[in-house]
PDB file of C-alpha atoms in Angstrom:
ATOM      1  CA  GLY A 193      18.896  41.609  44.291  1.00 53.00           C
ATOM      2  CA  ALA A 194      18.495  39.032  46.978  1.00 80.00           C
ATOM      3  CA  GLY A 195      14.766  38.573  46.543  1.00 93.00           C
ATOM      4  CA  VAL A 196      11.807  39.473  44.388  1.00 96.00           C
ATOM      5  CA  SER A 197      11.212  43.206  44.550  1.00 96.00           C
ATOM      6  CA  GLN A 198       7.853  44.829  43.874  1.00 97.00           C
ATOM      7  CA  SER A 199       7.024  48.497  43.628  1.00 97.00           C
ATOM      8  CA  PRO A 200       5.217  50.428  44.790  1.00 97.00           C
ATOM      9  CA  SER A 201       4.364  48.654  48.021  1.00 96.00           C
ATOM     10  CA  ASN A 202       1.143  50.626  48.261  1.00 97.00           C
ATOM     11  CA  LYS A 203      -0.836  52.443  45.612  1.00 98.00           C
ATOM     12  CA  VAL A 204      -4.010  54.445  46.003  1.00 98.00           C
ATOM     13  CA  THR A 205      -5.624  55.526  42.770  1.00 98.00           C
ATOM     14  CA  GLU A 206      -8.852  57.066  41.626  1.00 97.00           C
ATOM     15  CA  LYS A 207     -11.378  55.007  39.761  1.00 97.00           C
ATOM     16  CA  GLY A 208     -10.797  55.258  36.028  1.00 98.00           C
ATOM     17  CA  LYS A 209      -7.064  55.927  36.250  1.00 98.00           C
ATOM     18  CA  ASP A 210      -4.399  53.600  34.869  1.00 98.00           C
ATOM     19  CA  VAL A 211      -1.805  52.028  37.159  1.00 98.00           C
ATOM     20  CA  GLU A 212       1.473  50.226  36.580  1.00 98.00           C
ATOM     21  CA  LEU A 213       2.875  47.707  39.033  1.00 98.00           C
ATOM     22  CA  ARG A 214       6.465  46.617  38.770  1.00 97.00           C
ATOM     23  CA  CYS A 215       8.169  43.333  39.581  1.00 97.00           C
ATOM     24  CA  ASP A 216      11.920  42.783  39.624  1.00 96.00           C
ATOM     25  CA  PRO A 217      12.530  39.026  39.864  1.00 95.00           C
ATOM     26  CA  ILE A 218      15.506  37.217  41.324  1.00 94.00           C
ATOM     27  CA  SER A 219      18.409  37.369  38.911  1.00 92.00           C
ATOM     28  CA  GLY A 220      18.514  34.315  36.671  1.00 89.00           C
ATOM     29  CA  HIS A 221      14.910  33.307  37.300  1.00 91.00           C
ATOM     30  CA  THR A 222      13.314  32.801  33.917  1.00 88.00           C
ATOM     31  CA  ALA A 223       9.797  32.035  35.123  1.00 90.00           C
ATOM     32  CA  LEU A 224       7.643  34.846  36.504  1.00 94.00           C
ATOM     33  CA  TYR A 225       4.076  34.829  37.824  1.00 94.00           C
ATOM     34  CA  TRP A 226       1.546  37.499  38.721  1.00 97.00           C
ATOM     35  CA  TYR A 227      -1.241  36.748  41.195  1.00 96.00           C
ATOM     36  CA  ARG A 228      -4.009  38.774  42.746  1.00 97.00           C
ATOM     37  CA  GLN A 229      -5.146  38.274  46.341  1.00 96.00           C
ATOM     38  CA  SER A 230      -8.256  39.936  47.630  1.00 92.00           C
ATOM     39  CA  LEU A 231      -8.649  40.457  51.381  1.00 85.00           C
ATOM     40  CA  GLY A 232      -8.775  37.118  53.179  1.00 79.00           C
ATOM     41  CA  GLN A 233      -8.872  35.176  49.934  1.00 84.00           C
ATOM     42  CA  GLY A 234      -6.590  32.807  48.069  1.00 88.00           C
ATOM     43  CA  LEU A 235      -4.274  33.583  45.190  1.00 93.00           C
ATOM     44  CA  GLU A 236      -5.857  34.192  41.816  1.00 93.00           C
ATOM     45  CA  PHE A 237      -3.524  33.451  38.913  1.00 92.00           C
ATOM     46  CA  LEU A 238      -3.200  36.276  36.402  1.00 95.00           C
ATOM     47  CA  ILE A 239      -0.308  35.662  34.018  1.00 94.00           C
ATOM     48  CA  TYR A 240       2.829  33.556  33.664  1.00 92.00           C
ATOM     49  CA  PHE A 241       6.030  34.273  31.735  1.00 92.00           C
ATOM     50  CA  GLN A 242       8.474  31.495  30.991  1.00 87.00           C
ATOM     51  CA  GLY A 243      11.697  32.421  29.236  1.00 83.00           C
ATOM     52  CA  ASN A 244      11.099  33.372  25.607  1.00 82.00           C
ATOM     53  CA  SER A 245       7.825  31.458  25.323  1.00 84.00           C
ATOM     54  CA  ALA A 246       4.540  33.226  24.753  1.00 86.00           C
ATOM     55  CA  PRO A 247       3.078  34.204  28.129  1.00 90.00           C
ATOM     56  CA  ASP A 248       0.142  32.330  29.583  1.00 90.00           C
ATOM     57  CA  LYS A 249      -2.469  35.082  29.892  1.00 92.00           C
ATOM     58  CA  SER A 250      -5.355  32.788  30.720  1.00 89.00           C
ATOM     59  CA  GLY A 251      -5.906  34.302  34.165  1.00 92.00           C
ATOM     60  CA  LEU A 252      -6.247  37.949  33.186  1.00 95.00           C
ATOM     61  CA  PRO A 253      -9.790  38.933  34.251  1.00 95.00           C
ATOM     62  CA  SER A 254     -10.452  41.472  31.497  1.00 95.00           C
ATOM     63  CA  ASP A 255      -8.792  43.322  28.645  1.00 96.00           C
ATOM     64  CA  ARG A 256      -8.088  46.169  31.059  1.00 98.00           C
ATOM     65  CA  PHE A 257      -5.276  44.023  32.424  1.00 98.00           C
ATOM     66  CA  SER A 258      -2.011  43.509  30.572  1.00 97.00           C
ATOM     67  CA  ALA A 259       1.532  42.606  31.439  1.00 96.00           C
ATOM     68  CA  GLU A 260       4.882  42.593  29.785  1.00 95.00           C
ATOM     69  CA  ARG A 261       8.307  41.381  30.613  1.00 94.00           C
ATOM     70  CA  THR A 262      11.211  43.224  29.105  1.00 85.00           C
ATOM     71  CA  GLY A 263      14.509  41.506  28.436  1.00 81.00           C
ATOM     72  CA  GLY A 264      13.398  38.438  30.325  1.00 77.00           C
ATOM     73  CA  SER A 265      13.728  40.285  33.609  1.00 90.00           C
ATOM     74  CA  VAL A 266      11.569  43.107  34.943  1.00 95.00           C
ATOM     75  CA  SER A 267       7.824  42.761  34.498  1.00 97.00           C
ATOM     76  CA  THR A 268       5.112  45.406  34.544  1.00 97.00           C
ATOM     77  CA  LEU A 269       1.444  44.713  35.201  1.00 98.00           C
ATOM     78  CA  THR A 270      -0.797  47.451  33.851  1.00 98.00           C
ATOM     79  CA  ILE A 271      -4.412  47.965  34.830  1.00 98.00           C
ATOM     80  CA  GLN A 272      -6.290  50.444  32.700  1.00 98.00           C
ATOM     81  CA  ARG A 273      -9.385  52.354  33.783  1.00 98.00           C
ATOM     82  CA  THR A 274      -9.212  50.921  37.278  1.00 98.00           C
ATOM     83  CA  GLN A 275     -12.390  49.835  39.034  1.00 97.00           C
ATOM     84  CA  GLN A 276     -13.047  49.436  42.749  1.00 96.00           C
ATOM     85  CA  GLU A 277     -13.132  45.651  42.362  1.00 95.00           C
ATOM     86  CA  ASP A 278      -9.491  45.817  41.245  1.00 97.00           C
ATOM     87  CA  SER A 279      -8.534  46.662  44.825  1.00 97.00           C
ATOM     88  CA  ALA A 280      -6.347  43.812  46.057  1.00 97.00           C
ATOM     89  CA  VAL A 281      -2.774  42.820  46.768  1.00 97.00           C
ATOM     90  CA  TYR A 282      -0.897  41.986  43.588  1.00 98.00           C
ATOM     91  CA  LEU A 283       1.837  39.428  44.140  1.00 97.00           C
ATOM     92  CA  CYS A 284       4.710  38.614  41.850  1.00 97.00           C
ATOM     93  CA  ALA A 285       6.781  35.437  42.064  1.00 96.00           C
ATOM     94  CA  SER A 286       9.778  34.092  40.194  1.00 94.00           C
ATOM     95  CA  ARG A 287      11.473  30.738  39.979  1.00 91.00           C
ATOM     96  CA  LEU A 288      14.272  28.952  38.214  1.00 86.00           C
ATOM     97  CA  ASP A 289      12.715  27.243  35.258  1.00 74.00           C
ATOM     98  CA  ARG A 290      14.268  23.937  36.177  1.00 73.00           C
ATOM     99  CA  GLY A 291      12.260  20.974  37.353  1.00 74.00           C
ATOM    100  CA  TYR A 292       9.921  21.745  40.219  1.00 76.00           C
ATOM    101  CA  THR A 293      11.865  24.434  42.020  1.00 82.00           C
ATOM    102  CA  GLU A 294       9.828  26.574  44.353  1.00 88.00           C
ATOM    103  CA  ALA A 295       8.609  30.051  43.489  1.00 92.00           C
ATOM    104  CA  PHE A 296       9.813  33.013  45.517  1.00 94.00           C
ATOM    105  CA  PHE A 297       7.341  35.798  46.166  1.00 96.00           C
ATOM    106  CA  GLY A 298       7.698  39.514  46.477  1.00 96.00           C
ATOM    107  CA  GLN A 299       6.041  41.475  49.254  1.00 95.00           C
ATOM    108  CA  GLY A 300       3.225  42.524  46.961  1.00 96.00           C
ATOM    109  CA  THR A 301       1.643  45.789  45.933  1.00 97.00           C
ATOM    110  CA  ARG A 302      -1.493  46.756  47.801  1.00 97.00           C
ATOM    111  CA  LEU A 303      -3.739  48.539  45.321  1.00 98.00           C
ATOM    112  CA  THR A 304      -6.667  50.580  46.556  1.00 97.00           C
ATOM    113  CA  VAL A 305      -9.055  52.101  44.042  1.00 98.00           C
ATOM    114  CA  VAL A 306     -11.155  54.906  45.494  1.00 97.00           C
TER     115      VAL A 306
ATOM    116  CA  ALA B 237      -6.988  21.381  34.198  1.00 72.00           C
ATOM    117  CA  GLN B 238      -5.462  21.142  37.614  1.00 79.00           C
ATOM    118  CA  LYS B 239      -7.281  21.936  40.819  1.00 89.00           C
ATOM    119  CA  ILE B 240      -6.308  22.202  44.485  1.00 93.00           C
ATOM    120  CA  THR B 241      -8.846  21.826  47.287  1.00 96.00           C
ATOM    121  CA  GLN B 242      -8.334  22.831  50.892  1.00 97.00           C
ATOM    122  CA  THR B 243     -11.488  22.015  52.823  1.00 96.00           C
ATOM    123  CA  GLN B 244     -10.545  23.558  56.177  1.00 96.00           C
ATOM    124  CA  PRO B 245     -11.031  27.333  56.149  1.00 94.00           C
ATOM    125  CA  GLY B 246      -9.815  27.530  59.750  1.00 96.00           C
ATOM    126  CA  MET B 247      -8.025  25.281  62.220  1.00 96.00           C
ATOM    127  CA  PHE B 248      -7.069  25.631  65.866  1.00 97.00           C
ATOM    128  CA  VAL B 249      -4.282  23.766  67.625  1.00 97.00           C
ATOM    129  CA  GLN B 250      -2.838  23.912  71.091  1.00 98.00           C
ATOM    130  CA  GLU B 251       0.751  25.034  71.367  1.00 97.00           C
ATOM    131  CA  LYS B 252       3.224  22.104  71.261  1.00 97.00           C
ATOM    132  CA  GLU B 253       0.719  19.767  69.653  1.00 98.00           C
ATOM    133  CA  ALA B 254       0.760  18.493  66.068  1.00 98.00           C
ATOM    134  CA  VAL B 255      -1.727  19.570  63.436  1.00 98.00           C
ATOM    135  CA  THR B 256      -2.604  18.302  59.964  1.00 98.00           C
ATOM    136  CA  LEU B 257      -3.762  20.627  57.218  1.00 98.00           C
ATOM    137  CA  ASP B 258      -5.594  18.889  54.400  1.00 98.00           C
ATOM    138  CA  CYS B 259      -4.958  19.277  50.691  1.00 98.00           C
ATOM    139  CA  THR B 260      -6.360  17.278  47.807  1.00 97.00           C
ATOM    140  CA  TYR B 261      -5.578  17.839  44.175  1.00 95.00           C
ATOM    141  CA  ASP B 262      -6.742  16.864  40.749  1.00 92.00           C
ATOM    142  CA  THR B 263      -4.585  16.587  37.667  1.00 87.00           C
ATOM    143  CA  SER B 264      -4.280  14.387  34.607  1.00 85.00           C
ATOM    144  CA  ASP B 265      -0.524  14.821  34.415  1.00 84.00           C
ATOM    145  CA  PRO B 266       1.568  11.917  35.707  1.00 86.00           C
ATOM    146  CA  SER B 267       4.337  14.328  36.668  1.00 87.00           C
ATOM    147  CA  TYR B 268       3.700  17.238  39.006  1.00 90.00           C
ATOM    148  CA  GLY B 269       5.047  19.053  42.015  1.00 92.00           C
ATOM    149  CA  LEU B 270       3.226  19.911  45.222  1.00 95.00           C
ATOM    150  CA  PHE B 271       4.141  22.852  47.448  1.00 95.00           C
ATOM    151  CA  TRP B 272       3.068  24.338  50.741  1.00 97.00           C
ATOM    152  CA  TYR B 273       3.398  28.020  51.535  1.00 97.00           C
ATOM    153  CA  LYS B 274       2.814  29.965  54.737  1.00 97.00           C
ATOM    154  CA  GLN B 275       1.435  33.494  54.716  1.00 96.00           C
ATOM    155  CA  PRO B 276       1.596  35.273  58.084  1.00 95.00           C
ATOM    156  CA  SER B 277      -0.390  38.424  58.751  1.00 92.00           C
ATOM    157  CA  SER B 278       2.486  40.455  57.308  1.00 90.00           C
ATOM    158  CA  GLY B 279       1.467  39.131  53.881  1.00 90.00           C
ATOM    159  CA  GLU B 280       4.705  37.572  52.690  1.00 90.00           C
ATOM    160  CA  MET B 281       4.522  34.138  51.100  1.00 94.00           C
ATOM    161  CA  ILE B 282       7.022  31.742  52.654  1.00 95.00           C
ATOM    162  CA  PHE B 283       7.876  28.446  50.970  1.00 95.00           C
ATOM    163  CA  LEU B 284       7.731  25.528  53.411  1.00 97.00           C
ATOM    164  CA  ILE B 285       8.035  22.187  51.674  1.00 97.00           C
ATOM    165  CA  TYR B 286       7.928  20.432  48.306  1.00 95.00           C
ATOM    166  CA  GLN B 287       6.867  16.942  47.196  1.00 95.00           C
ATOM    167  CA  GLY B 288       7.440  15.523  43.726  1.00 93.00           C
ATOM    168  CA  SER B 289       4.923  13.115  42.268  1.00 92.00           C
ATOM    169  CA  TYR B 290       7.597  10.497  41.698  1.00 92.00           C
ATOM    170  CA  ASP B 291       9.253  10.866  45.081  1.00 91.00           C
ATOM    171  CA  GLN B 292       9.195   7.589  46.941  1.00 88.00           C
ATOM    172  CA  GLN B 293       9.396   9.131  50.377  1.00 94.00           C
ATOM    173  CA  ASN B 294       7.330  11.780  52.073  1.00 95.00           C
ATOM    174  CA  ALA B 295       9.080  15.131  52.201  1.00 96.00           C
ATOM    175  CA  THR B 296      10.214  16.480  55.550  1.00 96.00           C
ATOM    176  CA  GLU B 297      11.642  19.870  56.468  1.00 95.00           C
ATOM    177  CA  GLY B 298      12.250  20.445  60.138  1.00 97.00           C
ATOM    178  CA  ARG B 299       8.866  20.472  61.919  1.00 98.00           C
ATOM    179  CA  TYR B 300       7.047  20.220  58.605  1.00 98.00           C
ATOM    180  CA  SER B 301       6.277  16.967  56.875  1.00 97.00           C
ATOM    181  CA  LEU B 302       4.076  16.138  53.945  1.00 97.00           C
ATOM    182  CA  ASN B 303       1.774  13.132  54.113  1.00 96.00           C
ATOM    183  CA  PHE B 304       1.677  12.272  50.413  1.00 96.00           C
ATOM    184  CA  GLN B 305      -0.890   9.694  49.338  1.00 96.00           C
ATOM    185  CA  LYS B 306      -0.680   9.588  45.569  1.00 94.00           C
ATOM    186  CA  ALA B 307      -3.518   7.155  44.966  1.00 94.00           C
ATOM    187  CA  ARG B 308      -5.853   9.354  47.006  1.00 95.00           C
ATOM    188  CA  LYS B 309      -4.395  12.522  45.461  1.00 95.00           C
ATOM    189  CA  SER B 310      -3.776  14.073  48.822  1.00 97.00           C
ATOM    190  CA  ALA B 311      -0.800  16.022  50.131  1.00 97.00           C
ATOM    191  CA  ASN B 312      -1.514  16.947  53.725  1.00 98.00           C
ATOM    192  CA  LEU B 313       0.870  19.155  55.681  1.00 98.00           C
ATOM    193  CA  VAL B 314       1.762  18.023  59.170  1.00 98.00           C
ATOM    194  CA  ILE B 315       3.215  20.555  61.583  1.00 98.00           C
ATOM    195  CA  SER B 316       4.691  18.993  64.690  1.00 97.00           C
ATOM    196  CA  ALA B 317       5.173  20.755  68.032  1.00 97.00           C
ATOM    197  CA  SER B 318       3.163  23.821  67.020  1.00 97.00           C
ATOM    198  CA  GLN B 319       4.470  27.221  68.020  1.00 97.00           C
ATOM    199  CA  LEU B 320       2.634  30.516  68.404  1.00 97.00           C
ATOM    200  CA  GLY B 321       4.558  31.784  65.387  1.00 97.00           C
ATOM    201  CA  ASP B 322       2.945  29.118  63.245  1.00 98.00           C
ATOM    202  CA  SER B 323      -0.323  31.053  63.303  1.00 98.00           C
ATOM    203  CA  ALA B 324      -0.819  32.021  59.666  1.00 97.00           C
ATOM    204  CA  MET B 325      -2.637  31.184  56.462  1.00 97.00           C
ATOM    205  CA  TYR B 326      -1.333  28.043  54.788  1.00 98.00           C
ATOM    206  CA  PHE B 327      -1.645  27.415  51.074  1.00 97.00           C
ATOM    207  CA  CYS B 328      -1.218  24.209  49.132  1.00 97.00           C
ATOM    208  CA  ALA B 329      -0.096  24.607  45.520  1.00 95.00           C
ATOM    209  CA  MET B 330       0.607  22.433  42.509  1.00 93.00           C
ATOM    210  CA  ARG B 331       2.506  22.767  39.284  1.00 88.00           C
ATOM    211  CA  GLY B 332       2.412  20.487  36.290  1.00 78.00           C
ATOM    212  CA  PRO B 333       5.240  19.660  33.875  1.00 68.00           C
ATOM    213  CA  THR B 334       6.730  22.401  31.744  1.00 58.00           C
ATOM    214  CA  ILE B 335       5.347  21.246  28.436  1.00 58.00           C
ATOM    215  CA  SER B 336       1.730  20.761  29.444  1.00 53.00           C
ATOM    216  CA  GLY B 337       0.243  24.146  28.647  1.00 56.00           C
ATOM    217  CA  SER B 338      -1.761  25.706  31.431  1.00 52.00           C
ATOM    218  CA  ALA B 339      -0.449  23.128  33.881  1.00 49.00           C
ATOM    219  CA  ARG B 340       2.742  25.152  33.936  1.00 68.00           C
ATOM    220  CA  GLN B 341       0.850  27.521  36.173  1.00 77.00           C
ATOM    221  CA  LEU B 342       1.351  27.320  39.885  1.00 87.00           C
ATOM    222  CA  THR B 343      -2.202  26.703  41.105  1.00 90.00           C
ATOM    223  CA  PHE B 344      -3.123  27.489  44.696  1.00 93.00           C
ATOM    224  CA  GLY B 345      -5.824  26.232  47.003  1.00 94.00           C
ATOM    225  CA  SER B 346      -8.051  28.608  48.968  1.00 94.00           C
ATOM    226  CA  GLY B 347      -5.947  28.291  52.100  1.00 96.00           C
ATOM    227  CA  THR B 348      -6.373  27.268  55.735  1.00 97.00           C
ATOM    228  CA  GLN B 349      -6.087  29.809  58.544  1.00 97.00           C
ATOM    229  CA  LEU B 350      -4.221  28.139  61.403  1.00 98.00           C
ATOM    230  CA  THR B 351      -4.401  29.576  64.886  1.00 98.00           C
ATOM    231  CA  VAL B 352      -2.074  28.240  67.566  1.00 98.00           C
ATOM    232  CA  LEU B 353      -3.482  28.658  71.064  1.00 97.00           C
ATOM    233  CA  PRO B 354      -1.222  29.243  74.076  1.00 95.00           C
TER     234      PRO B 354
END
C-alpha cells in the first residue's frame, strides 16, 4: 500500500481480555517500530524489528505485551489480560533500513480498556 | 543510552511570525540522525525535517529549518512565517547508527504544543 496501515483504528475491550493490533508497513521497509502514546503525552517506545535481526524488546512494559513480525512484513502487537492503564494510542512506523531515512507512521489504533 | 529533551511544553506564536522550538539531545555515538515530526490534533505523525550529525549545513525544508549546534547538542526547529495550520504538537527524535544496539531505536522527546494565534 501507499502508507503504513494499522487495524483496527479503534478498539474497545473489557479488562482482562486479550487484544491484537495489526500493522502493515510500507512495502520494502525492513525496519518496523511500535510506540504507545497516552493522551497528551509523548511516544513511548515498545519494540523494534529490523530485518532478520532479533527484535529490540527493551521497551515492552510487561510480559503481557508481545509482538511478532511474520515474513518480514506484517506485525502484530498482542496485549494479554488487558488493564485500564493499557488504554492509549498504539502507533506503528516503518522505514527503509538504509542510513537515516525517516520513519513513516500509521494512523494508530486507539485502545480503550473498560 | 540516548535521550531527547524538549523543555517547552507549550508555545504561542502570532500568525506570520517565526518561532523556535527547542530540542537538546544526549548520545555517545558520533553518528546519529535527528528528526522533527508534527502531530496535529488528528493524531497522524508527519515527518518535517532531518539533520545528520555529519552534515555541514543546517537542514532546510520550505518554512522549516533546523538550527543544529553539534557542540551544544541542540537541534532546534525554526518555523518561519507561522500559519494557523502549524498549530500542533511537535516532536524531536533521534536515531543512532544501525550497529549500536538500543541506539537503533528512534527516541522521541516529550513534545512541544505550538499554538498559532490569529
